[in-house]
Amino acid sequence: MLNFSFQNTTEIHFGEGQIKQISKQIPKTAKVLVTYGGGSIKSNGVYDQVSEALSDHTWFEFSGIEPNPSYDTLMKSLDIIKEQDIDFLLAVGGGSVVDGTKFIAAAALFEGDDPWDFVTKGQPINQAIPMACVLTLPATGSESNTGGVVSRDGNKLPFFSPLVRPLFAVLDPAVTLSLSERQVGNGVVDAFVHTIEQYLTYSVNGKVQDRFAEGLLHTLIEEGPKALAAETKSDLEVRANIMWAATMALNGLIGAGVPQDWATHMIGHELTAGHGIDHARTLSIVLPAVMKTCREAKKEKLLQYAERIWNITDGDDSAKIDRAIELTEEFFTTMKVPTRLSHVDLGEADIDLLIEKLTQHGMVKLGEHGAVTPDVSREILIAAL
Ligand code: NZQ
Ligand code: ZN
């Protein structure tokens, strides 16, 4: 196992009716800015629950944070933060609202020229407005991690700081019942790929991490399809298991002390930035191609994955790996996400620009060995055609 330091300070309030907790969790003296997206929280009753819980607080709101939140939208919030002396941010929404609010938290107190510099130039984030969230879409893990992803002018890039980790997160599975089938599928697949990117690398004998990761993969494979099936889609137990699995998949626990990959995500971000494809749908296209292209480097773990996740015991090593990749693709298809570039109307002619963008963004040594160069990324995209 590799050396590691691990801490996750986000307090989780999990379960039905937990939104009311926010009235106790946010200091009464705080001046709160509630941030949200395009209005789903108004139609599913979450906005009303949050308003009720904040009835004794001073609060304002900032809406319109879009999926794959943009720098331009987020910067508009800085006026109200200044005018009203906001000192607490409450994000109410999916990963985009949570990520966008993390950006706002750091941007509002940024002392450099332009907050974009902490995304692209590695400028340090030295301070941030305290933030918390009410999560409405289980997928990204953003509710208890230190990362965010923002977009500007066709560039979609991550940033990280312990200062933007939510102080607390409310996870009420009941609020996920209003999600569309598309967002349910996306969420399960995103959490699945987060787990894989921290598991399917090379072995360092991290038995605890491996078995936690395998538990999450089994849970997502078992429960994901139930959240789409007519008879079980409203089952709160199903929703609760998916929600907790998605948080655990990217809260730092399973990735501590083991190598990590993230090539699928970085290539996927270019597909979103260039072609507007939903985050999870880029992953379901790229991951099977990464498995195929990097099968030698990942051989030992691919065999473990084949046996422990898909119960594949027959055939030689190569046949086992082929079957595991096939079953991964079948699972994605069950979750109604695409698995090929052609499924989203992209082809060979689009690959050059994607590689150019990856290179421009410094994504030239991806993967657990840093061996995924632009040439290898090209092979991956060709395998995904
Ligand atoms: O904007 P509203 O009206 O709220 O609608 C949203 C949005 O249209 C809707 N939605 C959310 N909760 C709902 C709901 N609709 C009905 N009922 C509900 N309960 O769903 C749509 C998509 O929301 P979005 O927040 O964009 O989805 P997701 O949670 O998948 O977040 C994706 C973003 O997170 C980033 C992605 O790159 C992408 O920008 N990620 C963040 C990570 C992190 N911070 O650690 C890691 C991930 O790998 C990922 O990169
Ligand atoms: Zn993701």
Coordinates of C-alpha atoms and ligand atoms in Angstrom, one line a residue:
M1 CA 0.0 0.0 0.0
L2 CA 1.2 3.6 -0.7
N3 CA 1.6 6.1 2.1
F4 CA -1.3 8.4 2.6
S5 CA -2.9 11.1 4.7
F6 CA -6.7 11.0 4.9
Q7 CA -9.3 13.3 6.3
N8 CA -12.8 14.0 5.3
T9 CA -14.4 16.7 7.4
T10 CA -17.8 17.0 5.7
E11 CA -20.6 16.2 8.1
I12 CA -23.2 14.1 6.3
H13 CA -26.9 14.3 7.2
F14 CA -28.4 11.4 5.4
G15 CA -32.0 10.3 5.0
E16 CA -35.6 11.5 4.4
G17 CA -36.5 14.8 6.0
Q18 CA -32.9 15.8 6.8
I19 CA -33.1 19.2 4.9
K20 CA -34.5 20.7 8.1
Q21 CA -31.1 20.1 9.7
I22 CA -29.7 23.1 7.9
S23 CA -31.5 25.5 10.3
K24 CA -29.2 24.2 13.1
Q25 CA -26.1 23.7 11.0
I26 CA -25.8 27.3 9.7
P27 CA -25.0 29.9 12.3
K28 CA -28.1 32.2 12.9
T29 CA -25.8 35.2 12.5
A30 CA -24.7 34.2 9.0
K31 CA -25.6 36.0 5.8
V32 CA -26.4 33.2 3.5
L33 CA -26.4 32.9 -0.2
V34 CA -28.5 30.0 -1.5
T35 CA -27.2 28.9 -5.0
Y36 CA -29.1 26.7 -7.4
G37 CA -29.5 25.7 -11.0
G38 CA -32.2 26.0 -13.6
G39 CA -35.2 25.5 -11.3
S40 CA -35.7 21.8 -10.7
I41 CA -35.6 22.6 -6.9
K42 CA -38.7 24.9 -7.4
S43 CA -40.8 22.1 -9.0
N44 CA -39.8 19.2 -6.7
G45 CA -40.4 21.0 -3.4
V46 CA -36.7 21.2 -2.3
Y47 CA -36.7 25.0 -2.6
D48 CA -39.7 25.2 -0.2
Q49 CA -38.0 22.8 2.3
V50 CA -34.8 24.9 2.2
S51 CA -36.8 28.2 2.6
E52 CA -38.7 26.7 5.6
A53 CA -35.5 25.6 7.2
L54 CA -33.9 29.0 6.7
S55 CA -36.9 31.0 8.0
D56 CA -34.9 32.4 10.9
H57 CA -31.9 33.2 8.8
T58 CA -31.0 36.2 6.6
W59 CA -30.6 34.8 3.2
F60 CA -30.4 35.7 -0.5
E61 CA -30.4 33.6 -3.6
F62 CA -28.4 33.2 -6.8
S63 CA -29.9 30.9 -9.5
G64 CA -29.1 29.9 -13.1
I65 CA -25.9 27.8 -12.5
E66 CA -26.0 25.5 -15.5
P67 CA -24.8 21.9 -16.0
N68 CA -21.0 22.1 -16.5
P69 CA -21.0 25.5 -14.8
S70 CA -19.4 28.3 -16.7
Y71 CA -17.0 30.9 -15.3
D72 CA -19.1 33.7 -16.8
T73 CA -22.3 32.7 -14.9
L74 CA -20.5 32.1 -11.7
M75 CA -18.7 35.4 -11.7
K76 CA -22.1 37.2 -11.8
S77 CA -22.7 36.0 -8.2
L78 CA -19.8 38.1 -6.9
D79 CA -21.9 41.4 -7.0
I80 CA -24.5 40.2 -4.6
I81 CA -21.9 38.6 -2.3
K82 CA -20.2 42.0 -2.0
E83 CA -23.3 44.0 -1.7
Q84 CA -24.9 41.8 1.0
D85 CA -21.7 40.8 2.8
I86 CA -22.4 37.2 2.3
D87 CA -20.4 34.9 4.6
F88 CA -22.0 31.5 4.0
L89 CA -22.9 29.7 0.8
L90 CA -25.5 26.9 0.5
A91 CA -25.5 25.0 -2.8
V92 CA -28.8 23.3 -3.5
G93 CA -28.6 21.0 -6.5
G94 CA -26.4 18.5 -8.4
G95 CA -22.7 18.4 -9.0
S96 CA -22.7 21.4 -11.2
V97 CA -24.3 23.7 -8.6
V98 CA -22.0 22.3 -5.9
D99 CA -18.9 22.7 -8.1
G100 CA -20.0 26.2 -9.2
T101 CA -20.5 27.2 -5.6
K102 CA -17.0 25.9 -4.7
F103 CA -15.7 28.2 -7.4
I104 CA -17.7 31.1 -6.1
A105 CA -16.5 30.5 -2.6
A106 CA -12.9 30.8 -3.6
A107 CA -13.4 33.5 -6.3
A108 CA -15.1 35.8 -3.9
L109 CA -12.1 36.0 -1.7
F110 CA -9.4 35.6 -4.3
E111 CA -6.7 38.2 -4.1
G112 CA -5.0 37.7 -7.5
D113 CA -6.0 39.3 -10.8
D114 CA -8.5 36.7 -12.0
P115 CA -10.0 33.7 -10.2
W116 CA -9.5 31.7 -13.4
D117 CA -5.8 31.7 -12.5
F118 CA -6.4 29.2 -9.7
V119 CA -7.9 26.8 -12.3
T120 CA -5.3 27.2 -15.0
K121 CA -2.2 28.7 -13.5
G122 CA -2.0 26.8 -10.2
Q123 CA -2.4 30.0 -8.2
P124 CA -3.1 29.0 -4.6
I125 CA -6.5 29.3 -3.0
N126 CA -5.7 30.9 0.4
Q127 CA -9.2 31.6 1.5
A128 CA -12.8 30.7 0.7
I129 CA -16.3 31.5 2.0
P130 CA -17.5 28.6 4.1
M131 CA -20.0 26.5 2.1
A132 CA -22.3 23.5 2.5
C133 CA -24.8 21.8 0.3
V134 CA -28.1 20.0 -0.2
L135 CA -27.4 17.4 -2.8
T136 CA -30.2 16.6 -5.3
L137 CA -28.4 14.3 -7.8
P138 CA -26.1 11.4 -6.6
A139 CA -23.2 11.2 -9.0
T140 CA -20.1 13.3 -8.6
G141 CA -19.1 13.0 -4.9
S142 CA -18.7 16.8 -5.0
E143 CA -20.8 17.0 -1.8
S144 CA -17.9 15.9 0.4
N145 CA -14.7 16.3 -1.6
T146 CA -12.3 19.1 -2.4
G147 CA -12.7 19.3 -6.2
G148 CA -14.7 21.3 -8.7
V149 CA -14.9 21.5 -12.4
V150 CA -15.6 24.7 -14.3
S151 CA -15.8 25.7 -18.0
R152 CA -14.7 28.8 -19.8
D153 CA -14.6 29.3 -23.6
G154 CA -14.6 25.7 -24.5
N155 CA -12.1 24.7 -21.8
K156 CA -13.4 22.4 -19.0
L157 CA -10.9 22.1 -16.1
P158 CA -10.8 20.9 -12.5
F159 CA -9.5 22.7 -9.4
F160 CA -8.9 21.5 -5.9
S161 CA -8.7 23.0 -2.4
P162 CA -9.4 21.7 1.1
L163 CA -11.0 25.2 1.7
V164 CA -13.9 24.4 -0.6
R165 CA -14.9 21.1 0.9
P166 CA -18.5 21.5 2.1
L167 CA -18.8 21.8 5.9
F168 CA -21.9 19.6 5.7
A169 CA -24.0 17.9 3.1
V170 CA -27.6 16.9 3.3
L171 CA -28.3 13.7 1.4
D172 CA -32.0 13.0 1.3
P173 CA -32.7 10.1 -1.2
A174 CA -36.4 11.3 -1.5
V175 CA -35.3 14.4 -3.4
T176 CA -33.8 12.2 -6.1
L177 CA -37.2 10.8 -7.1
S178 CA -37.8 13.8 -9.4
L179 CA -34.7 13.0 -11.5
S180 CA -35.2 12.1 -15.1
E181 CA -34.2 8.7 -16.3
R182 CA -31.3 10.3 -18.1
Q183 CA -29.9 11.9 -14.9
V184 CA -30.4 8.7 -12.9
G185 CA -28.4 6.7 -15.5
N186 CA -25.8 9.4 -15.7
G187 CA -25.4 9.5 -11.9
V188 CA -24.9 5.7 -11.5
V189 CA -22.4 5.6 -14.3
D190 CA -20.4 8.6 -13.0
A191 CA -20.1 6.9 -9.6
F192 CA -19.2 3.6 -11.2
V193 CA -16.4 5.2 -13.2
H194 CA -15.1 7.1 -10.2
T195 CA -14.7 3.8 -8.4
I196 CA -13.0 2.2 -11.4
E197 CA -10.5 5.1 -11.9
Q198 CA -9.3 4.4 -8.3
Y199 CA -9.4 0.6 -8.6
L200 CA -8.5 -0.6 -12.1
T201 CA -4.8 0.4 -12.0
Y202 CA -2.1 -1.9 -10.6
S203 CA -2.1 -3.7 -7.3
V204 CA -0.3 -2.3 -4.3
N205 CA -2.0 -4.9 -2.1
G206 CA -4.5 -2.4 -0.8
K207 CA -7.0 -5.0 0.3
V208 CA -9.3 -2.6 2.2
Q209 CA -9.4 -0.1 -0.7
D210 CA -10.0 -2.9 -3.2
R211 CA -12.8 -4.5 -1.2
F212 CA -14.5 -1.2 -0.5
A213 CA -14.3 -0.4 -4.2
E214 CA -15.7 -3.8 -5.1
G215 CA -18.6 -3.3 -2.7
L216 CA -19.4 0.0 -4.3
L217 CA -19.3 -1.5 -7.8
H218 CA -21.5 -4.4 -6.8
T219 CA -24.0 -2.0 -5.2
L220 CA -24.2 0.2 -8.3
I221 CA -24.6 -2.8 -10.6
E222 CA -27.3 -4.2 -8.4
E223 CA -29.2 -1.0 -7.6
G224 CA -28.7 1.1 -10.7
P225 CA -31.0 -0.8 -13.0
K226 CA -33.7 -0.9 -10.2
A227 CA -33.7 2.9 -10.2
L228 CA -34.8 2.7 -13.9
A229 CA -37.3 -0.2 -13.7
A230 CA -41.0 0.8 -13.4
E231 CA -41.6 -1.5 -10.3
T232 CA -38.7 -0.3 -8.3
K233 CA -37.8 3.2 -9.4
S234 CA -39.6 4.9 -6.6
D235 CA -38.1 2.6 -3.9
L236 CA -36.3 4.9 -1.4
E237 CA -34.0 2.0 -0.3
V238 CA -32.8 1.8 -3.9
R239 CA -32.2 5.5 -4.1
A240 CA -30.5 5.6 -0.7
N241 CA -28.0 2.9 -1.6
I242 CA -27.2 4.7 -4.9
M243 CA -26.8 8.0 -3.1
W244 CA -24.5 6.7 -0.4
A245 CA -22.5 4.7 -3.0
A246 CA -21.9 7.8 -5.1
T247 CA -20.7 9.8 -2.1
M248 CA -18.4 7.0 -1.0
A249 CA -17.0 6.6 -4.5
L250 CA -15.3 10.0 -4.5
N251 CA -14.9 11.2 -0.9
G252 CA -11.2 10.2 -0.7
L253 CA -11.6 6.9 1.1
I254 CA -11.2 4.3 -1.6
G255 CA -8.4 6.4 -3.4
A256 CA -6.2 6.8 -0.3
G257 CA -3.1 4.7 -0.5
V258 CA -3.7 3.3 -4.0
P259 CA -2.6 4.5 -7.5
Q260 CA -5.3 6.4 -9.5
D261 CA -6.0 6.7 -13.2
W262 CA -8.4 9.6 -14.2
A263 CA -7.5 9.3 -18.0
T264 CA -11.1 8.5 -18.7
H265 CA -12.3 11.7 -17.0
M266 CA -9.7 14.0 -18.6
I267 CA -10.5 12.7 -22.1
G268 CA -14.2 12.9 -21.2
H269 CA -13.9 16.5 -20.2
E270 CA -12.8 17.4 -23.7
L271 CA -15.8 15.6 -25.2
T272 CA -18.1 17.7 -22.9
A273 CA -16.2 21.0 -23.6
G274 CA -16.1 20.4 -27.4
H275 CA -19.4 18.7 -28.0
G276 CA -21.6 19.3 -25.0
I277 CA -22.0 15.6 -24.1
D278 CA -23.2 15.0 -20.5
H279 CA -20.3 14.2 -18.2
A280 CA -21.3 10.6 -17.5
R281 CA -22.0 9.9 -21.1
T282 CA -18.4 10.8 -22.0
L283 CA -17.2 8.3 -19.4
S284 CA -19.3 5.4 -20.7
I285 CA -17.8 6.0 -24.1
V286 CA -14.2 6.4 -23.1
L287 CA -13.9 3.8 -20.2
P288 CA -14.4 0.6 -22.3
A289 CA -11.8 2.0 -24.8
V290 CA -9.3 2.7 -22.0
M291 CA -9.8 -0.9 -20.7
K292 CA -9.1 -2.2 -24.2
T293 CA -6.1 0.0 -25.0
C294 CA -4.5 -0.3 -21.6
R295 CA -5.3 -4.0 -21.0
E296 CA -1.6 -5.0 -20.6
A297 CA -0.8 -2.3 -18.0
K298 CA -4.0 -3.1 -16.2
K299 CA -4.0 -6.9 -16.7
E300 CA -3.7 -8.0 -13.1
K301 CA -6.5 -5.7 -11.9
L302 CA -8.7 -6.4 -15.0
L303 CA -8.5 -10.1 -14.0
Q304 CA -9.4 -9.3 -10.4
Y305 CA -12.3 -7.2 -11.7
A306 CA -13.5 -9.9 -14.0
E307 CA -13.5 -12.5 -11.3
R308 CA -14.7 -10.5 -8.3
I309 CA -17.2 -8.2 -10.0
W310 CA -18.5 -10.4 -12.9
N311 CA -17.8 -13.9 -11.5
I312 CA -15.8 -14.8 -14.7
T313 CA -13.8 -17.9 -14.0
D314 CA -13.7 -19.7 -17.3
G315 CA -11.3 -19.2 -20.2
D316 CA -7.8 -17.9 -20.5
D317 CA -6.8 -14.5 -19.2
S318 CA -7.4 -12.7 -22.5
A319 CA -10.9 -14.2 -22.8
K320 CA -11.7 -13.2 -19.2
I321 CA -10.7 -9.6 -19.8
D322 CA -12.7 -9.5 -23.1
R323 CA -15.8 -10.7 -21.3
A324 CA -15.3 -8.3 -18.4
I325 CA -15.2 -5.4 -20.8
E326 CA -18.2 -6.7 -22.6
L327 CA -20.2 -6.9 -19.4
T328 CA -19.1 -3.4 -18.4
E329 CA -20.5 -2.2 -21.7
E330 CA -23.7 -4.2 -21.2
F331 CA -24.1 -2.6 -17.8
F332 CA -23.8 0.9 -19.3
T333 CA -26.3 0.0 -22.0
T334 CA -28.7 -1.1 -19.2
M335 CA -28.2 2.3 -17.7
K336 CA -29.2 3.8 -21.1
V337 CA -25.9 5.6 -21.7
P338 CA -23.9 5.4 -25.0
T339 CA -20.7 3.4 -25.3
R340 CA -19.4 4.5 -28.6
L341 CA -18.5 7.9 -30.2
S342 CA -20.8 6.9 -33.1
H343 CA -23.7 6.8 -30.6
V344 CA -23.3 10.5 -30.1
D345 CA -22.7 11.2 -33.8
L346 CA -18.9 11.7 -33.5
G347 CA -16.4 10.1 -35.8
E348 CA -12.7 9.8 -36.7
A349 CA -12.7 13.4 -38.1
D350 CA -13.4 14.8 -34.6
I351 CA -10.4 13.1 -33.0
D352 CA -7.6 15.5 -34.0
L353 CA -9.2 18.5 -32.3
L354 CA -9.8 16.5 -29.1
I355 CA -6.2 15.5 -29.0
E356 CA -5.1 19.1 -29.7
K357 CA -7.2 20.3 -26.8
L358 CA -5.9 17.6 -24.4
T359 CA -2.4 18.6 -25.3
Q360 CA -3.2 22.3 -24.8
H361 CA -4.5 21.5 -21.4
G362 CA -1.4 19.7 -20.4
M363 CA -3.1 16.3 -20.3
V364 CA -0.1 14.6 -21.9
K365 CA 0.9 12.0 -19.3
L366 CA -2.4 10.6 -18.1
G367 CA -3.1 7.3 -16.3
E368 CA -1.6 5.6 -13.3
H369 CA 1.8 5.3 -15.0
G370 CA 1.7 8.7 -16.8
A371 CA 1.9 6.5 -19.9
V372 CA -1.2 7.8 -21.6
T373 CA 0.4 10.3 -24.0
P374 CA -1.6 12.1 -26.7
D375 CA -0.8 9.2 -29.0
V376 CA -2.3 6.8 -26.6
S377 CA -5.3 9.0 -26.1
R378 CA -5.7 8.9 -29.8
E379 CA -5.6 5.1 -29.8
I380 CA -8.3 5.2 -27.0
L381 CA -10.5 7.5 -29.0
I382 CA -10.1 5.3 -32.1
A383 CA -11.0 2.3 -30.0
A384 CA -14.2 4.2 -28.9
L385 CA -15.4 4.9 -32.5
Ligands
NZQ1 O1 -30.3 22.9 -13.0 P1 -31.5 22.2 -12.4 O2 -32.8 22.7 -12.8 O3 -31.3 21.9 -10.9 O4 -31.5 20.7 -13.1 C1 -30.4 19.8 -13.0 C2 -29.6 19.7 -14.3 O5 -30.4 20.1 -15.4 C3 -31.0 18.4 -12.9 N1 -31.4 18.0 -11.5 C4 -30.5 18.0 -10.5 N2 -31.2 17.4 -9.4 C5 -32.4 17.2 -9.8 C6 -32.6 17.5 -11.2 N3 -33.7 17.4 -11.9 C7 -34.8 16.9 -11.2 N4 -34.7 16.5 -9.9 C8 -33.6 16.6 -9.2 N5 -33.5 16.2 -7.9 O6 -30.1 17.6 -13.5 C9 -29.3 18.2 -14.5 C10 -27.9 17.9 -14.4 O7 -27.3 18.4 -13.2 P2 -25.8 18.5 -12.9 O8 -25.5 19.1 -11.6 O9 -25.1 19.1 -14.1 O10 -25.3 16.9 -12.9 P3 -24.2 16.2 -12.1 O11 -24.5 16.0 -10.7 O12 -24.0 14.9 -12.9 O13 -22.9 17.1 -12.2 C11 -22.1 17.2 -13.3 C12 -21.0 18.1 -13.1 O14 -20.1 17.7 -12.1 C13 -18.8 17.6 -12.6 C14 -19.0 17.3 -14.0 O15 -17.8 17.5 -14.8 C15 -20.1 18.2 -14.4 O16 -19.6 19.5 -14.6 N6 -18.0 16.6 -11.8 C16 -17.6 17.0 -10.5 C17 -16.8 16.2 -9.7 C18 -16.3 16.7 -8.4 N7 -16.6 17.9 -8.0 O17 -15.6 15.9 -7.7 C19 -16.3 14.9 -10.2 C20 -17.0 14.4 -11.4 O18 -16.2 13.5 -12.0 C21 -17.4 15.5 -12.4 O19 -16.4 15.9 -13.2
ZN2 ZN -17.1 12.0 -12.9

